[in-house]
mmCIF file of C-alpha atoms in Angstrom:
data_model
loop_
_atom_site.group_PDB
_atom_site.id
_atom_site.type_symbol
_atom_site.label_atom_id
_atom_site.label_comp_id
_atom_site.label_asym_id
_atom_site.label_seq_id
_atom_site.Cartn_x
_atom_site.Cartn_y
_atom_site.Cartn_z
ATOM 1 C CA MET A 31 -6.100 -85.800 -39.886
ATOM 2 C CA HIS A 32 -3.742 -85.728 -42.860
ATOM 3 C CA THR A 33 0.060 -85.990 -42.607
ATOM 4 C CA ILE A 34 0.149 -82.453 -44.143
ATOM 5 C CA ASP A 35 -1.760 -81.274 -41.164
ATOM 6 C CA ILE A 36 1.185 -82.115 -38.911
ATOM 7 C CA ALA A 37 3.006 -79.496 -40.832
ATOM 8 C CA PHE A 38 0.327 -76.955 -40.192
ATOM 9 C CA ILE A 39 0.400 -77.621 -36.443
ATOM 10 C CA LEU A 40 4.270 -77.291 -36.403
ATOM 11 C CA PHE A 41 3.906 -74.029 -38.280
ATOM 12 C CA CYS A 42 1.469 -72.868 -35.717
ATOM 13 C CA ILE A 43 3.964 -73.720 -32.953
ATOM 14 C CA TYR A 44 7.084 -72.168 -34.469
ATOM 15 C CA VAL A 45 5.739 -69.033 -36.078
ATOM 16 C CA PRO A 46 4.435 -67.534 -32.866
ATOM 17 C CA ILE A 47 7.707 -68.405 -31.086
ATOM 18 C CA LEU A 48 9.766 -66.822 -33.863
ATOM 19 C CA THR A 49 7.422 -63.842 -33.860
ATOM 20 C CA ALA A 50 7.958 -63.355 -30.135
ATOM 21 C CA ILE A 51 11.738 -63.437 -30.483
ATOM 22 C CA TYR A 52 11.500 -60.864 -33.188
ATOM 23 C CA LEU A 53 9.176 -58.616 -31.137
ATOM 24 C CA VAL A 54 11.708 -58.890 -28.218
ATOM 25 C CA GLU A 55 14.423 -57.693 -30.547
ATOM 26 C CA VAL A 56 12.286 -54.773 -31.556
ATOM 27 C CA TRP A 57 11.276 -53.848 -28.024
ATOM 28 C CA ILE A 58 15.024 -53.955 -27.084
ATOM 29 C CA ILE A 59 15.864 -51.333 -29.755
ATOM 30 C CA LEU A 60 12.861 -49.217 -29.090
ATOM 31 C CA ARG A 61 12.897 -48.901 -25.321
ATOM 32 C CA ASN A 62 13.840 -45.566 -23.908
ATOM 33 C CA ASN A 63 17.342 -46.616 -22.333
ATOM 34 C CA SER A 64 18.396 -48.590 -25.349
ATOM 35 C CA LYS A 65 21.970 -48.346 -26.606
ATOM 36 C CA PHE A 66 20.811 -49.169 -30.015
ATOM 37 C CA ARG A 67 20.077 -45.936 -31.590
ATOM 38 C CA GLY A 68 20.773 -44.708 -35.057
ATOM 39 C CA PRO A 69 19.636 -45.081 -38.667
ATOM 40 C CA PHE A 70 20.434 -48.750 -38.913
ATOM 41 C CA TYR A 71 18.251 -49.763 -36.065
ATOM 42 C CA ALA A 72 15.408 -47.456 -37.339
ATOM 43 C CA LEU A 73 15.647 -49.208 -40.727
ATOM 44 C CA PHE A 74 15.701 -52.654 -38.969
ATOM 45 C CA CYS A 75 12.591 -51.667 -37.038
ATOM 46 C CA ALA A 76 10.894 -50.553 -40.214
ATOM 47 C CA SER A 77 11.846 -53.750 -41.823
ATOM 48 C CA ALA A 78 10.731 -55.706 -38.800
ATOM 49 C CA PHE A 79 7.292 -53.971 -38.885
ATOM 50 C CA CYS A 80 6.880 -54.767 -42.638
ATOM 51 C CA ASP A 81 7.992 -58.526 -42.013
ATOM 52 C CA LEU A 82 5.506 -58.931 -39.035
ATOM 53 C CA LEU A 83 2.551 -57.492 -40.952
ATOM 54 C CA PHE A 84 3.540 -59.712 -43.908
ATOM 55 C CA VAL A 85 3.424 -62.916 -41.713
ATOM 56 C CA ILE A 86 0.091 -61.820 -40.092
ATOM 57 C CA ILE A 87 -1.587 -60.708 -43.349
ATOM 58 C CA SER A 88 -0.266 -63.576 -45.659
ATOM 59 C CA PHE A 89 -1.308 -66.439 -43.184
ATOM 60 C CA PRO A 90 -4.790 -66.817 -44.436
ATOM 61 C CA GLU A 91 -3.949 -67.015 -48.280
ATOM 62 C CA PHE A 92 -0.752 -68.772 -48.105
ATOM 63 C CA ARG A 93 -1.144 -71.128 -45.114
ATOM 64 C CA TRP A 94 -4.837 -71.704 -44.256
ATOM 65 C CA ALA A 95 -5.491 -72.463 -47.998
ATOM 66 C CA ILE A 96 -2.931 -75.168 -48.255
ATOM 67 C CA TYR A 97 -3.828 -77.358 -45.100
ATOM 68 C CA PRO A 98 -7.208 -79.248 -45.059
ATOM 69 C CA ILE A 99 -7.454 -79.123 -41.264
ATOM 70 C CA ALA A 100 -7.921 -75.316 -41.488
ATOM 71 C CA ASN A 101 -10.090 -75.020 -44.706
ATOM 72 C CA GLY A 102 -12.598 -77.706 -44.797
ATOM 73 C CA ASN A 103 -14.891 -75.674 -46.896
ATOM 74 C CA GLY A 104 -12.314 -73.844 -48.980
ATOM 75 C CA MET A 105 -11.460 -70.200 -49.215
ATOM 76 C CA VAL A 106 -13.539 -67.265 -50.343
ATOM 77 C CA GLY A 107 -12.037 -64.690 -52.857
ATOM 78 C CA ASP A 108 -13.742 -61.676 -51.314
ATOM 79 C CA VAL A 109 -12.502 -57.952 -51.172
ATOM 80 C CA PHE A 110 -10.664 -58.685 -47.784
ATOM 81 C CA ALA A 111 -8.809 -61.667 -49.468
ATOM 82 C CA LEU A 112 -7.968 -59.255 -52.412
ATOM 83 C CA ILE A 113 -6.580 -56.656 -49.887
ATOM 84 C CA ARG A 114 -4.641 -59.328 -47.945
ATOM 85 C CA ILE A 115 -3.102 -60.533 -51.212
ATOM 86 C CA TYR A 116 -2.404 -56.986 -52.351
ATOM 87 C CA LEU A 117 -0.452 -56.440 -49.065
ATOM 88 C CA SER A 118 1.227 -59.757 -49.308
ATOM 89 C CA TYR A 119 2.721 -58.490 -52.666
ATOM 90 C CA VAL A 120 3.411 -55.102 -51.261
ATOM 91 C CA PHE A 121 5.500 -56.060 -48.287
ATOM 92 C CA PRO A 122 8.277 -58.269 -49.662
ATOM 93 C CA PRO A 123 9.485 -55.357 -52.058
ATOM 94 C CA THR A 124 9.089 -52.954 -49.271
ATOM 95 C CA GLN A 125 11.523 -55.062 -47.031
ATOM 96 C CA ASP A 126 13.878 -55.435 -50.212
ATOM 97 C CA PHE A 127 13.905 -51.715 -50.682
ATOM 98 C CA LEU A 128 14.646 -51.195 -46.854
ATOM 99 C CA ASN A 129 17.487 -53.852 -47.108
ATOM 100 C CA CYS A 130 18.860 -51.641 -50.009
ATOM 101 C CA PHE A 131 18.843 -48.690 -47.749
ATOM 102 C CA ILE A 132 20.399 -50.673 -44.825
ATOM 103 C CA ALA A 133 23.162 -51.653 -47.330
ATOM 104 C CA LEU A 134 23.592 -48.049 -48.191
ATOM 105 C CA ASN A 135 23.603 -46.958 -44.479
ATOM 106 C CA ARG A 136 26.446 -49.560 -44.004
ATOM 107 C CA LEU A 137 28.354 -48.061 -47.116
ATOM 108 C CA THR A 138 28.041 -44.575 -45.690
ATOM 109 C CA ALA A 139 29.037 -45.524 -42.116
ATOM 110 C CA ILE A 140 32.227 -47.105 -43.690
ATOM 111 C CA SER A 141 33.147 -44.633 -46.403
ATOM 112 C CA LEU A 142 31.941 -41.327 -44.850
ATOM 113 C CA PRO A 143 32.018 -41.921 -41.090
ATOM 114 C CA VAL A 144 32.103 -38.334 -40.245
ATOM 115 C CA LYS A 145 29.196 -37.219 -42.321
ATOM 116 C CA ASN A 146 27.227 -40.374 -41.940
ATOM 117 C CA ASP A 147 24.918 -38.942 -39.014
ATOM 118 C CA ASN A 148 24.149 -35.721 -41.090
ATOM 119 C CA ILE A 149 23.333 -37.828 -44.364
ATOM 120 C CA TRP A 150 21.103 -40.160 -42.463
ATOM 121 C CA LYS A 151 19.194 -37.466 -40.543
ATOM 122 C CA ARG A 152 17.825 -36.379 -44.114
ATOM 123 C CA LEU A 153 17.874 -39.812 -45.821
ATOM 124 C CA LEU A 154 16.227 -42.040 -43.031
ATOM 125 C CA PRO A 155 12.663 -40.639 -43.298
ATOM 126 C CA ILE A 156 13.003 -40.388 -47.055
ATOM 127 C CA SER A 157 14.097 -43.980 -47.222
ATOM 128 C CA ILE A 158 11.372 -45.343 -45.011
ATOM 129 C CA LEU A 159 8.737 -43.392 -46.737
ATOM 130 C CA PHE A 160 9.906 -44.227 -50.155
ATOM 131 C CA SER A 161 10.062 -48.040 -49.364
ATOM 132 C CA TYR A 162 6.711 -48.148 -48.207
ATOM 133 C CA ILE A 163 4.891 -45.589 -50.537
ATOM 134 C CA PHE A 164 6.573 -46.851 -53.796
ATOM 135 C CA SER A 165 5.666 -50.468 -53.129
ATOM 136 C CA LEU A 166 2.055 -49.431 -52.198
ATOM 137 C CA ILE A 167 1.640 -47.375 -55.303
ATOM 138 C CA PHE A 168 3.447 -49.601 -57.833
ATOM 139 C CA PHE A 169 1.668 -52.664 -56.886
ATOM 140 C CA ILE A 170 -1.876 -50.974 -57.285
ATOM 141 C CA PRO A 171 -2.668 -52.877 -60.500
ATOM 142 C CA ILE A 172 -2.778 -56.207 -58.147
ATOM 143 C CA LEU A 173 -5.959 -54.647 -56.664
ATOM 144 C CA PHE A 174 -7.886 -55.028 -59.930
ATOM 145 C CA ARG A 175 -7.055 -58.453 -60.569
ATOM 146 C CA LEU A 176 -9.695 -61.279 -60.123
ATOM 147 C CA ILE A 177 -8.863 -63.819 -57.540
ATOM 148 C CA ARG A 178 -10.366 -67.341 -57.333
ATOM 149 C CA PHE A 179 -9.426 -70.052 -54.835
ATOM 150 C CA SER A 180 -9.412 -73.459 -56.810
ATOM 151 C CA PRO A 181 -9.545 -76.808 -55.124
ATOM 152 C CA VAL A 182 -6.354 -79.018 -56.089
ATOM 153 C CA PRO A 183 -6.447 -82.597 -55.136
ATOM 154 C CA MET A 184 -3.166 -83.664 -53.499
ATOM 155 C CA ASP A 185 -2.691 -87.218 -52.366
ATOM 156 C CA GLY A 186 -6.041 -87.827 -50.858
ATOM 157 C CA TYR A 187 -6.752 -84.270 -49.612
ATOM 158 C CA VAL A 188 -7.633 -81.064 -51.172
ATOM 159 C CA ILE A 189 -5.819 -77.727 -50.983
ATOM 160 C CA TYR A 190 -6.896 -74.569 -52.267
ATOM 161 C CA LEU A 191 -4.641 -72.387 -54.407
ATOM 162 C CA GLY A 192 -5.378 -68.758 -55.179
ATOM 163 C CA ASN A 193 -5.410 -67.983 -58.833
ATOM 164 C CA ALA A 194 -5.261 -64.405 -60.014
ATOM 165 C CA GLU A 195 -4.831 -62.883 -63.373
ATOM 166 C CA PHE A 196 -1.436 -61.313 -63.986
ATOM 167 C CA SER A 197 -1.867 -57.384 -64.157
ATOM 168 C CA SER A 198 1.347 -55.935 -62.627
ATOM 169 C CA VAL A 199 3.970 -53.996 -64.880
ATOM 170 C CA PHE A 200 6.733 -54.979 -62.438
ATOM 171 C CA ASP A 201 5.829 -58.016 -60.603
ATOM 172 C CA TRP A 202 7.261 -58.970 -57.165
ATOM 173 C CA PHE A 203 9.970 -61.274 -58.427
ATOM 174 C CA SER A 204 11.385 -58.761 -60.804
ATOM 175 C CA SER A 205 11.420 -56.130 -57.849
ATOM 176 C CA GLN A 206 13.291 -58.761 -55.699
ATOM 177 C CA PHE A 207 15.920 -59.439 -58.349
ATOM 178 C CA PHE A 208 16.413 -55.614 -58.767
ATOM 179 C CA CYS A 209 16.789 -55.026 -54.953
ATOM 180 C CA VAL A 210 19.070 -58.192 -54.541
ATOM 181 C CA ALA A 211 21.499 -56.958 -57.467
ATOM 182 C CA LEU A 212 21.394 -53.462 -55.972
ATOM 183 C CA GLU A 213 22.294 -54.831 -52.437
ATOM 184 C CA LEU A 214 25.068 -56.798 -54.042
ATOM 185 C CA VAL A 215 26.487 -53.859 -55.744
ATOM 186 C CA ILE A 216 26.228 -51.762 -52.620
ATOM 187 C CA ASN A 217 27.802 -54.541 -50.606
ATOM 188 C CA PHE A 218 30.477 -55.127 -52.988
ATOM 189 C CA VAL A 219 31.355 -51.314 -53.137
ATOM 190 C CA THR A 220 31.449 -51.353 -49.264
ATOM 191 C CA LEU A 221 34.061 -54.245 -49.294
ATOM 192 C CA VAL A 222 36.147 -52.642 -51.750
#
């Protein structure tokens, strides 16, 4: 066992615990007699769903591939790996877009408290659908990339890193910077 494998074991311990806590939060919001109703909580649950799927889907490519204890023979770049990597690129921007709508919800709740419910009756389904569908469509070029897992020697053990050719017009980092800037502007306007 390598020293890095201890990090993998710790990861396997704390991620399920944090996931369980996250699921309890979502369950408290979604149960029938919950006092937590409204567009903010619906957006929170949509974001939580996205985040939980991201953790599950990205685990093989971004966790197993790093730790020797889990990948003795390396990773295979098959169609399932390609779909998991595609979804791993789709979910973070989806969550970023949902965070922008959460900031917008906060702005309308403060600046237009009387109209807030009517605004979000229409905007809530549009915001959730936009966040998911836009990310799914926009990152389609990632599906057409060739992916290889290459062995990389690291201090006496081998990790496998996914290598893919760049083919997206608007990569994940650009979308994240865009969303962070938009969230900052919306939150600044909310404070003013």
